Coordinates of C-alpha atoms and ligand atoms in Angstrom, one line a residue:
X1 CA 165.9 61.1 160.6
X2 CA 163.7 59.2 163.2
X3 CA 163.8 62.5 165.1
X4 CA 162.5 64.5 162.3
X5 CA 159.6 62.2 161.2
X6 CA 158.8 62.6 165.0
X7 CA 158.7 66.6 164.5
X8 CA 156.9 66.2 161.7
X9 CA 154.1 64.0 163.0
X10 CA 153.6 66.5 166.0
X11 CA 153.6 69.5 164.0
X12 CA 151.0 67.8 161.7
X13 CA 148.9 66.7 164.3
X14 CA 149.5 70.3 166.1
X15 CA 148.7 72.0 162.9
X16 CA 145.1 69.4 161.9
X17 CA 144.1 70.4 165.4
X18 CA 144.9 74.2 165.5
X19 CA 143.3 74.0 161.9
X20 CA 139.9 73.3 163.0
X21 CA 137.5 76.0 163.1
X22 CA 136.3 77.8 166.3
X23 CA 132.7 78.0 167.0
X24 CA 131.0 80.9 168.6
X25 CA 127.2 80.7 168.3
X26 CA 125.4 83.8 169.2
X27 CA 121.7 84.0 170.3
X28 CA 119.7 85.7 171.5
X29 CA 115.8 85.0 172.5
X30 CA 113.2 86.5 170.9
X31 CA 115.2 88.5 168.5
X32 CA 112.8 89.6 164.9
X33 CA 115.3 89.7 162.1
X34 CA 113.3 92.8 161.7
X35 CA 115.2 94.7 164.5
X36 CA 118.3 93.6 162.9
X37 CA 119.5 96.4 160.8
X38 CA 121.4 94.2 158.4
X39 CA 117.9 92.9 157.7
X40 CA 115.3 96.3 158.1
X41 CA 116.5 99.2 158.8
X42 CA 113.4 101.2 160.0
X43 CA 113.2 100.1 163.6
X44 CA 116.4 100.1 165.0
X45 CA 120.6 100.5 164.1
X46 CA 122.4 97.1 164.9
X47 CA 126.2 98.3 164.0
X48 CA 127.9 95.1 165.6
X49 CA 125.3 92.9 164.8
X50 CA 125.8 93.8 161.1
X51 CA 129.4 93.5 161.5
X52 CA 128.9 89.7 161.2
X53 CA 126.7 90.1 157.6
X54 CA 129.4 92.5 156.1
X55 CA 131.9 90.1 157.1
X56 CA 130.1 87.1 156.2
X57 CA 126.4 85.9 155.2
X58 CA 122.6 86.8 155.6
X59 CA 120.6 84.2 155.8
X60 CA 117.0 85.7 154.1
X61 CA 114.5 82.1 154.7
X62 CA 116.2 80.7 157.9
X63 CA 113.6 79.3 159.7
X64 CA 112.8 77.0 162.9
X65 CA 110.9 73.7 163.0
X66 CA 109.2 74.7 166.3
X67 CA 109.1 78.4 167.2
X68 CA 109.0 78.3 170.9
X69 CA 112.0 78.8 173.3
X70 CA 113.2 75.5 174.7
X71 CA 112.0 72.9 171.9
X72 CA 114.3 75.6 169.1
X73 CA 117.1 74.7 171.6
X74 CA 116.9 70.9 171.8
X75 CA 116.8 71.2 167.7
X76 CA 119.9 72.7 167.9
X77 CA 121.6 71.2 170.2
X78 CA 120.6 67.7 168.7
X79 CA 119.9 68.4 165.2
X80 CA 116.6 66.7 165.2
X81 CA 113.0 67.9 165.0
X82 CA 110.6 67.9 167.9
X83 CA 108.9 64.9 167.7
X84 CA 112.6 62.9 167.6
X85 CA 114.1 64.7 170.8
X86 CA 111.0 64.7 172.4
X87 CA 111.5 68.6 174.2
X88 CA 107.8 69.1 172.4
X89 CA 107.0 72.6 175.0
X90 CA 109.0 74.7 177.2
X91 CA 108.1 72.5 180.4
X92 CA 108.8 68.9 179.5
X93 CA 112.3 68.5 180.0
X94 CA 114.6 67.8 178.0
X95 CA 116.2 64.4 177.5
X96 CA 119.2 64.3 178.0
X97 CA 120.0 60.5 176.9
X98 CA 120.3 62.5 173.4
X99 CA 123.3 62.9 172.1
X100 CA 123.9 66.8 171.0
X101 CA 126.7 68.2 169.1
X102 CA 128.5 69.8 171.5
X103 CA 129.2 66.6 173.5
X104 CA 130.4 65.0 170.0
X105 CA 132.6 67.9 169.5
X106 CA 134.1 67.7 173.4
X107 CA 134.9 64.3 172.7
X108 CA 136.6 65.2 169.6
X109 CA 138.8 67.4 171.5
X110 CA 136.5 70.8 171.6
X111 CA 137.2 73.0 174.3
X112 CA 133.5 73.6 175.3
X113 CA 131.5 76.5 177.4
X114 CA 128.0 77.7 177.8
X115 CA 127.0 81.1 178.9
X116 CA 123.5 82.5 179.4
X117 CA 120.4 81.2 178.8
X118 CA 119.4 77.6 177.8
X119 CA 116.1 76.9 179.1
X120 CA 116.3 72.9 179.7
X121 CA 115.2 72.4 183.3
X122 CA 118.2 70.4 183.8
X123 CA 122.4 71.7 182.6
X124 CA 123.7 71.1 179.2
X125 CA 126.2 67.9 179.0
X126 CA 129.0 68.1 177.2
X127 CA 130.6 71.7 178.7
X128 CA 134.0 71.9 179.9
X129 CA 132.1 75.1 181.6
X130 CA 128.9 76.6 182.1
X131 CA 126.8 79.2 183.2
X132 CA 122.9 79.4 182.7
X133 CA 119.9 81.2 184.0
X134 CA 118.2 79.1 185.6
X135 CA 114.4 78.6 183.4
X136 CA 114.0 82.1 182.1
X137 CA 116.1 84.1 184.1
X138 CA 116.2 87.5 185.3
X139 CA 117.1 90.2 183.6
X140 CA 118.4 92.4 186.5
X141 CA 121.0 90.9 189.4
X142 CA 120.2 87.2 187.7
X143 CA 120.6 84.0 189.4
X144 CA 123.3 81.3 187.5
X145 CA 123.7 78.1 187.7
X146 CA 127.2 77.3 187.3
X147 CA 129.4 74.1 186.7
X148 CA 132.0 75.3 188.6
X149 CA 130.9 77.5 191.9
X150 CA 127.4 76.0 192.2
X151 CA 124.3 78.3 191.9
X152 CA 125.4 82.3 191.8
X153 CA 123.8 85.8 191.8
X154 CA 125.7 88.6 190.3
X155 CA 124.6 92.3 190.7
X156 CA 124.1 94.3 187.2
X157 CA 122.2 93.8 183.7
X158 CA 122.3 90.5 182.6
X159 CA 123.3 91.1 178.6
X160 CA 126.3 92.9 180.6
X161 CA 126.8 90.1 182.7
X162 CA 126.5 87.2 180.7
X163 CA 128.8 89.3 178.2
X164 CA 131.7 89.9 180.7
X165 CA 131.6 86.0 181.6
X166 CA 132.1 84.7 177.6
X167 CA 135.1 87.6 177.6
X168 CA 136.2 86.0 181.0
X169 CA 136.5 82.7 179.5
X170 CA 138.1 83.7 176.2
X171 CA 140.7 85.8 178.0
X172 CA 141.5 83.5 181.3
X173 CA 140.3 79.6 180.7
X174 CA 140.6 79.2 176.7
X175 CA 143.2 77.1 176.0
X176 CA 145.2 78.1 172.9
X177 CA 146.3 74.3 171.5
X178 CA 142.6 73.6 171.7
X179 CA 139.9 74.9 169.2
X180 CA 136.6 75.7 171.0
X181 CA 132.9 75.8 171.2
X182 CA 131.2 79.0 172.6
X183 CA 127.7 79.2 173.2
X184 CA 126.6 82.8 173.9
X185 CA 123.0 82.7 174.9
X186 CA 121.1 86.6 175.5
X187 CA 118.1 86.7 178.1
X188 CA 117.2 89.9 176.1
X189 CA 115.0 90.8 173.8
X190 CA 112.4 88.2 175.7
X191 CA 109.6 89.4 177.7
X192 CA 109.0 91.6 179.9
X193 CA 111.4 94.0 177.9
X194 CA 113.7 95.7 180.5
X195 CA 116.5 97.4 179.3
X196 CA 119.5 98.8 180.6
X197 CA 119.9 101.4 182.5
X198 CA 122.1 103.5 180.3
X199 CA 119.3 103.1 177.7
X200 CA 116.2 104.4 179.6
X201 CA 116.0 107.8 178.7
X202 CA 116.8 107.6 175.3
X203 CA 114.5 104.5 174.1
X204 CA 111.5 105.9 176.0
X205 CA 111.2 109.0 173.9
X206 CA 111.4 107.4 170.4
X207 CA 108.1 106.5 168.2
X208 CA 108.5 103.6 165.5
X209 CA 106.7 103.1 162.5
X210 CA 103.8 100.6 162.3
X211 CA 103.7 97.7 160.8
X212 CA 100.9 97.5 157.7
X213 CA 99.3 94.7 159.6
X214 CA 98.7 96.1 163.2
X215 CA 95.1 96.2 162.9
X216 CA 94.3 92.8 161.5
X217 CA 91.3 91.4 161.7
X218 CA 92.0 88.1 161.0
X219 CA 89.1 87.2 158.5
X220 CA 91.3 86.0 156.3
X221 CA 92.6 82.9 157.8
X222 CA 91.4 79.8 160.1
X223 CA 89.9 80.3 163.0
X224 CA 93.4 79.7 165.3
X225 CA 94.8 83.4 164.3
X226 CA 91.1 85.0 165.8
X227 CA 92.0 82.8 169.4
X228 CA 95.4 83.3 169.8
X229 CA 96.0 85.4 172.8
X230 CA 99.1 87.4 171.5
X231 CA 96.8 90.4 170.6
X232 CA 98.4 93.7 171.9
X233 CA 95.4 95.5 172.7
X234 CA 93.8 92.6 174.2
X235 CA 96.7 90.5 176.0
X236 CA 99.9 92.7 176.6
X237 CA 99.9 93.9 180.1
X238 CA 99.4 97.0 181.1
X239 CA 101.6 97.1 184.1
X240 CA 104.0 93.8 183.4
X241 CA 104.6 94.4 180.1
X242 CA 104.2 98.6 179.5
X243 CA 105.1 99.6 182.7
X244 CA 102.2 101.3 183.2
X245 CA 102.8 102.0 187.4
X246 CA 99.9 100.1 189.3
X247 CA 98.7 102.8 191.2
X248 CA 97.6 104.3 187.6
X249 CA 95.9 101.6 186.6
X250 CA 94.0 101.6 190.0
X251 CA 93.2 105.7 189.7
X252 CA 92.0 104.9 185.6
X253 CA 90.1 101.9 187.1
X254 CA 92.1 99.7 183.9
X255 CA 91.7 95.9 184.7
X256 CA 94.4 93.7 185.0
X257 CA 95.4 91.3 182.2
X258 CA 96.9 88.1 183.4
X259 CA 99.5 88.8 185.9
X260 CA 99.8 92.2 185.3
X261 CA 101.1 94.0 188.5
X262 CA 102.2 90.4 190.2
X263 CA 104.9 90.4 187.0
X264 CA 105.4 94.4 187.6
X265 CA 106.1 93.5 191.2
X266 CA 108.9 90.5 190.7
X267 CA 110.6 93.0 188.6
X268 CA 110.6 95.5 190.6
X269 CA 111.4 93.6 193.6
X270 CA 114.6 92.4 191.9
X271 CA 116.2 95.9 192.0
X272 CA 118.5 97.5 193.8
X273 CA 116.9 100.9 195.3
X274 CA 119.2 102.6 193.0
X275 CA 117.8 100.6 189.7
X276 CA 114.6 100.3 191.2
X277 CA 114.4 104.4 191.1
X278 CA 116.2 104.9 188.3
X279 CA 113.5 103.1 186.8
X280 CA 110.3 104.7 188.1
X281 CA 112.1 108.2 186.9
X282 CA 112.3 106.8 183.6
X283 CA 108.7 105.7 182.9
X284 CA 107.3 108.2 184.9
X285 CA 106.5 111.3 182.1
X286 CA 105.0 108.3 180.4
X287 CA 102.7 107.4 183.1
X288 CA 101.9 111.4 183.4
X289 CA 100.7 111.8 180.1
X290 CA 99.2 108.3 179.8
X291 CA 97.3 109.2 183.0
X292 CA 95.5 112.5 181.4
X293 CA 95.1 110.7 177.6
X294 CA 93.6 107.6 178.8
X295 CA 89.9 108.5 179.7
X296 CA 89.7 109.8 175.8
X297 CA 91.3 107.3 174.5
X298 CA 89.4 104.9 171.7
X299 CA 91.1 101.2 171.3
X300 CA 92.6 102.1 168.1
X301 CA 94.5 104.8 169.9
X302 CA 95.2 102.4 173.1
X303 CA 96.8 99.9 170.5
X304 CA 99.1 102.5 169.2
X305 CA 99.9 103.6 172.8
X306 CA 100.5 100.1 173.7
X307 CA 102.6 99.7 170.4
X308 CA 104.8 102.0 170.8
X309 CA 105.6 101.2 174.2
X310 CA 106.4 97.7 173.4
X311 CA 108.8 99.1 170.8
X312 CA 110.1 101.5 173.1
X313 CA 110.8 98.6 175.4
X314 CA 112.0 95.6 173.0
X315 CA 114.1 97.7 171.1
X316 CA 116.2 99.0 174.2
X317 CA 117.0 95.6 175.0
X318 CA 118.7 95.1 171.7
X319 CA 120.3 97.9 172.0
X320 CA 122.3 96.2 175.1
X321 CA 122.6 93.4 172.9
X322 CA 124.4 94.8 170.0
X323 CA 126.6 96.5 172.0
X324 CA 127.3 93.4 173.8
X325 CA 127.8 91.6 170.8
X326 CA 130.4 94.4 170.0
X327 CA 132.7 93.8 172.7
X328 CA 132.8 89.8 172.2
X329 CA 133.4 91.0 168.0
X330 CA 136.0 93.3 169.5
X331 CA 137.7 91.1 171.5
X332 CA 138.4 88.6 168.4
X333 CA 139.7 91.2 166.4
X334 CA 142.4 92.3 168.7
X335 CA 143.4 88.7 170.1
X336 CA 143.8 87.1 166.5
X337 CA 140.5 84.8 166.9
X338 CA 138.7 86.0 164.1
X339 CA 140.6 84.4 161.1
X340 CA 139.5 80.4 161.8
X341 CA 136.5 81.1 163.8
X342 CA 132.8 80.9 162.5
X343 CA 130.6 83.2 164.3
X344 CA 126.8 82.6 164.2
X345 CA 124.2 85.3 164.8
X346 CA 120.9 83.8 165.1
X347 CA 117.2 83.6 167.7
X348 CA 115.4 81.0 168.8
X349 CA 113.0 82.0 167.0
X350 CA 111.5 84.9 165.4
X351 CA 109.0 87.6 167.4
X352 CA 106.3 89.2 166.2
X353 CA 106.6 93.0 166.4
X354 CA 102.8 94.5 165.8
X355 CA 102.5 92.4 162.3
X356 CA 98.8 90.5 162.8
X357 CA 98.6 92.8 165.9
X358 CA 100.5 90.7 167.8
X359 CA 103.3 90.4 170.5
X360 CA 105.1 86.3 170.5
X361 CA 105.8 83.6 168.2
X362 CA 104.5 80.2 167.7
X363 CA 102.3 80.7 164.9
X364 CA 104.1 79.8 161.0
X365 CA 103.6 82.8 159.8
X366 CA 106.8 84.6 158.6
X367 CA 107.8 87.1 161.5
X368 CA 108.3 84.1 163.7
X369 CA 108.6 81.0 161.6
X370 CA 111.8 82.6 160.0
X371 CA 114.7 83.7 162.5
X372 CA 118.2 86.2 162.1
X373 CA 120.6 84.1 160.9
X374 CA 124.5 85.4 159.9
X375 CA 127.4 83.7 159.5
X376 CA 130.8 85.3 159.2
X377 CA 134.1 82.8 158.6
X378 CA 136.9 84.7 157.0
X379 CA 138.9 83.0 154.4
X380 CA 135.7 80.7 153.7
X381 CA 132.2 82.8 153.5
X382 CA 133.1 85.5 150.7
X383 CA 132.4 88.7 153.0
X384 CA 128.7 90.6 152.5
X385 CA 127.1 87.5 150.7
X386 CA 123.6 86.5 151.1
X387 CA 121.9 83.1 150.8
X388 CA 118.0 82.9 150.2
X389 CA 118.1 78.6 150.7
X390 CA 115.3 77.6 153.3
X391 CA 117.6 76.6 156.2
X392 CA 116.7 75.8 159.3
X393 CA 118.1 75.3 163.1
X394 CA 117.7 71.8 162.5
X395 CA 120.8 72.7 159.9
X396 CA 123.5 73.9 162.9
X397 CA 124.5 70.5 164.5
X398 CA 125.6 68.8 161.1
X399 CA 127.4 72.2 159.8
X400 CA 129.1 72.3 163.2
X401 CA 130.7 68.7 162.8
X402 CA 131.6 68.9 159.3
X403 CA 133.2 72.2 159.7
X404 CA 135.0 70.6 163.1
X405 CA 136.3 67.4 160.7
X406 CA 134.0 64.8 162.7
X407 CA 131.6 62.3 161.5
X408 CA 127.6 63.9 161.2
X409 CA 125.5 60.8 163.0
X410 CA 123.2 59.2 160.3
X411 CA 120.4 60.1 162.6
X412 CA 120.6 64.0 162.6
X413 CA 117.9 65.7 160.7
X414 CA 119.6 68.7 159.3
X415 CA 121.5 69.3 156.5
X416 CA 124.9 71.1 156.9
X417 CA 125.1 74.6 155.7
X418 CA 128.9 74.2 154.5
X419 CA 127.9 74.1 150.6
X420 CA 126.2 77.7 150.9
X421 CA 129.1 79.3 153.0
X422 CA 131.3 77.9 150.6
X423 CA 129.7 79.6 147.3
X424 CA 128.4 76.2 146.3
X425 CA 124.7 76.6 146.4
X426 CA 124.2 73.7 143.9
X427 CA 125.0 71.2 146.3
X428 CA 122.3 72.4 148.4
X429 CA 119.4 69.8 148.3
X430 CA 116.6 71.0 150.5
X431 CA 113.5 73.1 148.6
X432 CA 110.7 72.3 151.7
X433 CA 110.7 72.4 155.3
X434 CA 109.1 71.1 157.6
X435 CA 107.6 72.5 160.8
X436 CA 105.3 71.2 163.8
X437 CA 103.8 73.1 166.7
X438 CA 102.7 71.4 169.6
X439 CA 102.4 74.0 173.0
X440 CA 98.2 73.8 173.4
X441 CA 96.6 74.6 175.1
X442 CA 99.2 76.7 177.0
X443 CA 99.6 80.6 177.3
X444 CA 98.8 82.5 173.9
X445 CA 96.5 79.7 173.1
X446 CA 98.3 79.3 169.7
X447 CA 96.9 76.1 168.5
X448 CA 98.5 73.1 167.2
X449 CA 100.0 72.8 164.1
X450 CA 102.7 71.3 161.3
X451 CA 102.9 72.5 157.7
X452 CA 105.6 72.2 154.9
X453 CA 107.1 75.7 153.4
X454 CA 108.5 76.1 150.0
X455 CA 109.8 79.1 149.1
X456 CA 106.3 79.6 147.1
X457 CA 103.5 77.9 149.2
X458 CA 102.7 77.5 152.9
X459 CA 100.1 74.5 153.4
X460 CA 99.2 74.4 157.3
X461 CA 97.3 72.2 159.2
X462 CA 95.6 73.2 162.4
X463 CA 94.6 69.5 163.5
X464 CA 93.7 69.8 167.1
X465 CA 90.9 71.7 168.1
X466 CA 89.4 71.8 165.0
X467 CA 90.4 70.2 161.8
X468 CA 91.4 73.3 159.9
X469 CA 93.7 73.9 157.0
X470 CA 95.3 76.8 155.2
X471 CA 97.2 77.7 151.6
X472 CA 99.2 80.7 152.1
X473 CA 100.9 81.8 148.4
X474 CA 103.9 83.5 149.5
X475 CA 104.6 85.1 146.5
X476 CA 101.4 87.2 146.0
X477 CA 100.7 87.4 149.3
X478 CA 103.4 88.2 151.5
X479 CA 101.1 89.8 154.2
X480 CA 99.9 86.7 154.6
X481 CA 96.7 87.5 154.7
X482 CA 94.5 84.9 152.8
X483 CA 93.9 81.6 152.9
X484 CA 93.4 80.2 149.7
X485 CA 93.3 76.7 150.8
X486 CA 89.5 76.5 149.1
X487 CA 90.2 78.8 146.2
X488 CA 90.0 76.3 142.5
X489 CA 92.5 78.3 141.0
X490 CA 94.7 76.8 143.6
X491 CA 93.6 73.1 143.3
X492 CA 96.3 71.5 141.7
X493 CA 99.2 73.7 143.9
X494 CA 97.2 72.3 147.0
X495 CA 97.2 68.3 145.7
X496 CA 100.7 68.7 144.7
X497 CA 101.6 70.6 148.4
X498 CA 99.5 67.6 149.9
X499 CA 102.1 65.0 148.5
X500 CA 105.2 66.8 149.3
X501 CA 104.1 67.5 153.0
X502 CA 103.5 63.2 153.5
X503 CA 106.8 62.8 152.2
X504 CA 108.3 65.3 154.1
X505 CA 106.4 63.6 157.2
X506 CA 107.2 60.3 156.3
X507 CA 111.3 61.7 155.8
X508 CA 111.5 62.7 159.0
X509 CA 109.4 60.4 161.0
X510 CA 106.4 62.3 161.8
X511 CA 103.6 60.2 161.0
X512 CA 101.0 60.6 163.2
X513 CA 100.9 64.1 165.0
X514 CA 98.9 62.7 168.1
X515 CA 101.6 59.4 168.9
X516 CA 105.0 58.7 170.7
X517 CA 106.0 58.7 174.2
X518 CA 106.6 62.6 174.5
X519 CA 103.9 64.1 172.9
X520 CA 101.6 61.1 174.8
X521 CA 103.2 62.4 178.2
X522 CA 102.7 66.2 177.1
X523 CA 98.9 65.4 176.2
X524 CA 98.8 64.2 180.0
X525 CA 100.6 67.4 181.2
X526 CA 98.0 69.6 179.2
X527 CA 95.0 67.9 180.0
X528 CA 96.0 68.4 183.9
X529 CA 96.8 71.8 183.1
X530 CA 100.7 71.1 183.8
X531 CA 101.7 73.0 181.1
Ligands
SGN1 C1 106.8 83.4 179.3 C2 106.1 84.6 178.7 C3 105.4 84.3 177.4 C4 106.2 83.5 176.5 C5 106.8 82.3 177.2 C6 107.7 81.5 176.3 N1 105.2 85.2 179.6 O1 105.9 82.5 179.8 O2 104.9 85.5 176.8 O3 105.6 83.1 175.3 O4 107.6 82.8 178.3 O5 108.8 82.2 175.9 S1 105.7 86.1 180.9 O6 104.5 86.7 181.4 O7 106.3 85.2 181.8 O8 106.6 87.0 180.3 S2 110.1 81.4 175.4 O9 111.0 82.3 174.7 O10 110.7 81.0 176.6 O11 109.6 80.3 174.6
CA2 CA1 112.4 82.5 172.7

């Protein structure tokens, strides 16, 4: 009898630890949801990507708090906005006497592990393994920094790369009697665009459709849209960004923008001679015809030139990515992994692609306030559903727990996402978020800002230049085009907007945009143009 009860408290404790979900969180940076096919299907096919929506949910209003790189991550990571974690910009690291979720989930008996890109300045805590780019990483024969064989360079593409180490892991160092944590972080689609090898030929011939909004002129709005330096006629690079070969430029007399040919020339000094001429081959019909057209050209025709080469370019590095994703989707499927594992699909943020004429993010406006986000868990998400709450990567860490059985910290910001995979949408709570932009002044100049978003109304304020603010009806609007901030037909939307943004500030702490140790030490960093 005492022998049984023993068998039966093993088996129970086997079976409540073997019962806890797996986590793989995909993401990729700089990904548009409108590049996702699940989401728009006029730029580019994502079959595996999609695999996860038809399996699970679409996400239409997921959003960020921050939409920059490194300061998304730490919201993630710690389930807290900005101004609480204190990673306010891509430069001022990241403090790592926060607790994240992945270190609560270790301790609760998590197999953990990291690959690809993270962005801190310093390595995650909480990994059983890791491998990271270091800062931005390269996206051909990329450096890693790695827990266990110190700092690495591995010949090849780096969405291959970081691809085959996740499938490395899965298949030699996951250990069965534990559930695990995989973070799966893509270089790709970020800047400066270079896709795989295998994709040259075909992505450089392709011509997408533009967006509505390529020619704004930004009358509508605030000044901070008209300064931003994002613009693709004016601020993509001819040479760094649309591999326009140098010696063209110099023959056509075109100055450089920024960097220009330095960037070209770090890429290009990262190939092998094979890559490296596989590459000019590629782009060089383009450079050709781009070499006879230019002297004609007007700027409306040069921003459709430049357009279409930035699609050419950003799209063939999601090409790479959905593959990629494919293989790890794959792998799942014929190991058995998929039934208690939730797989996450998300960015860091959104991009724009051409919308406001712009290249980027940072700015609240839609095509990079609101990020990709689909979740597949079989048995729990009914498969193809869609969810239109306004969730955010503040949301992640607290869904993560509760889905893992462990206690959510009272001082995590999000709210866990478990009602909506479940079907029950009335036990969601949130109907505003809350969002606050700090990197300025800083490349593409995007100025300072916080807001609150319902799924009506944006109301922005643009505090630090100038004092500037902005009503956006969603709604009528979708464009977002207009300010209507000073329209009286709008008054009493605006007073009640002005209420629910305090409270949202006061909710989580964010009381006076220009105070606290981080954003005090980032001020100093700016001011010495540190950042
Ligand atoms: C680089 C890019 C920027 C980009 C930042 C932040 N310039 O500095 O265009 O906004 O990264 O991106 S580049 O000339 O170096 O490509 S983030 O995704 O890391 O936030
Ligand atoms: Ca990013």
């Amino acid at each position: 009898m005492i022998l049984l009860l023993g068998i039966h408290v093993a088996f129970c404790q086997q079976k409540a630890t073997t019962d806890r979900p797996n986590i793989i969180f995909i993401m990729s940076d700089d990904h548009a949801y409108q590049a996702i096919s699940a989401y728009d299907t006029r730029l580019i096919n994502t079959p595996n990507i999609d695999r996860i929506a038809k399996n699970g949910m679409l996400f239409t209003q997921a959003s960020v708090t921050n939409s920059i790189c490194a300061p998304s991550r730490a919201t993630i990571l710690t389930g807290k906005h900005t101004h609480i974690n204190g990673k306010v910009d891509n430069h001022f690291p990241f403090d790592t006497t926060n607790i994240t979720f992945p270190q609560i989930l270790q301790q609760a008996g998590y197999q953990t592990a990291m690959f690809g890109k993270l962005h801190f300045g310093n390595s995650p805590k909480g990994f059983d393994q890791f491998k990271i780019l270091p800062d931005q990483g390269a996206y051909y024969n990329p450096d890693f920094i790695t827990k266990k064989e110190g700092n690495i360079k591995v010949e090849g593409y780096v969405t291959d790369i970081i691809t085959d180490m996740t499938l490395e892991w899965l298949q030699k160092e996951r250990k069965p009697e534990q559930p695990f944590l995989l973070m799966y972080l893509h270089k790709a689609p970020h800047r400066s665009w270079l896709m795989a090898e295998r994709h040259l030929t075909d992505f450089t011939t392709k011509t997408f459709p533009e967006p509505k909004t390529l020619f704004d002129d930004y009358s509508g709005r605030t000044s901070p849209a008209l300064e931003a330096e994002m613009n693709i006629l004016h601020h993509m690079a001819w040479a760094g960004d649309n591999k326009v070969f140098p010696e063209v430029m110099d023959e056509l007399g075109i100055a450089e923008i920024g960097f220009d040919k330095a960037r070209y020339a770090y890429e290009m000094g990262r190939f092998t001679p094979s890559q490296g001429e596989n590459f000019r081959k590629a782009y060089s019909k383009i450079n050709q015809d781009f070499k006879k057209a230019y002297p004609a050209m007007s700027d409306k025709e040069k921003m459709q030139w430049k357009y279409q080469r930035y699609m050419q370019d950003y799209l063939g590095t999601i090409q790479a990515v959905d593959e990629n994703v494919g293989r790890v989707l794959d792998y799942l499927e014929e190991n058995n992994l998929m039934e208690n594992t939730i797989i996450v699909y998300t960015s860091d943020q959104g991009f724009y692609l051409g919308e406001h004429g712009w290249f980027d993010k940072r700015f609240i406006y839609d095509e990079s306030f609101k990020t990709p986000l689909l979740i597949s868990w079989p048995g729990k998400i009914k498969p193809g559903s869609r969810s239109d709450e306004l969730v955010q990567n503040l949301d992640f860490a607290p869904t993560f727990l509760e889905a893992a059985g462990v206690k959510v910290p009272s001082d995590m910001q999000g709210e866990s996402l478990l009602p909506l995979l479940k079907g029950e949408p009335q036990k969601w709570t949130r109907k505003a978020v809350y969002y606050h932009y700090y990197e300025y002044p800083a490349e593409h100049m995007v100025n300072r800002h916080y807001a609150i978003v319902t799924k009506d109304y944006k109301l922005i304020h643009y505090y630090y230049v100038e004092d500037q603010w902005e009503l956006i009806d969603r709604k009528k609007d979708p464009l977002e085009l207009k300010n209507v901030y000073n329209d009286p037909a709008y008054a009493k939307v605006r007073k009640q907007l002005h209420g629910q943004l305090s409270g949202l500030r006061k909710k989580y702490g964010d009381t006076d945009q220009l105070s606290g140790q981080y954003v005090e030490k980032f001020m100093e960093d700016a001011t010495q143009g540190k950042v």
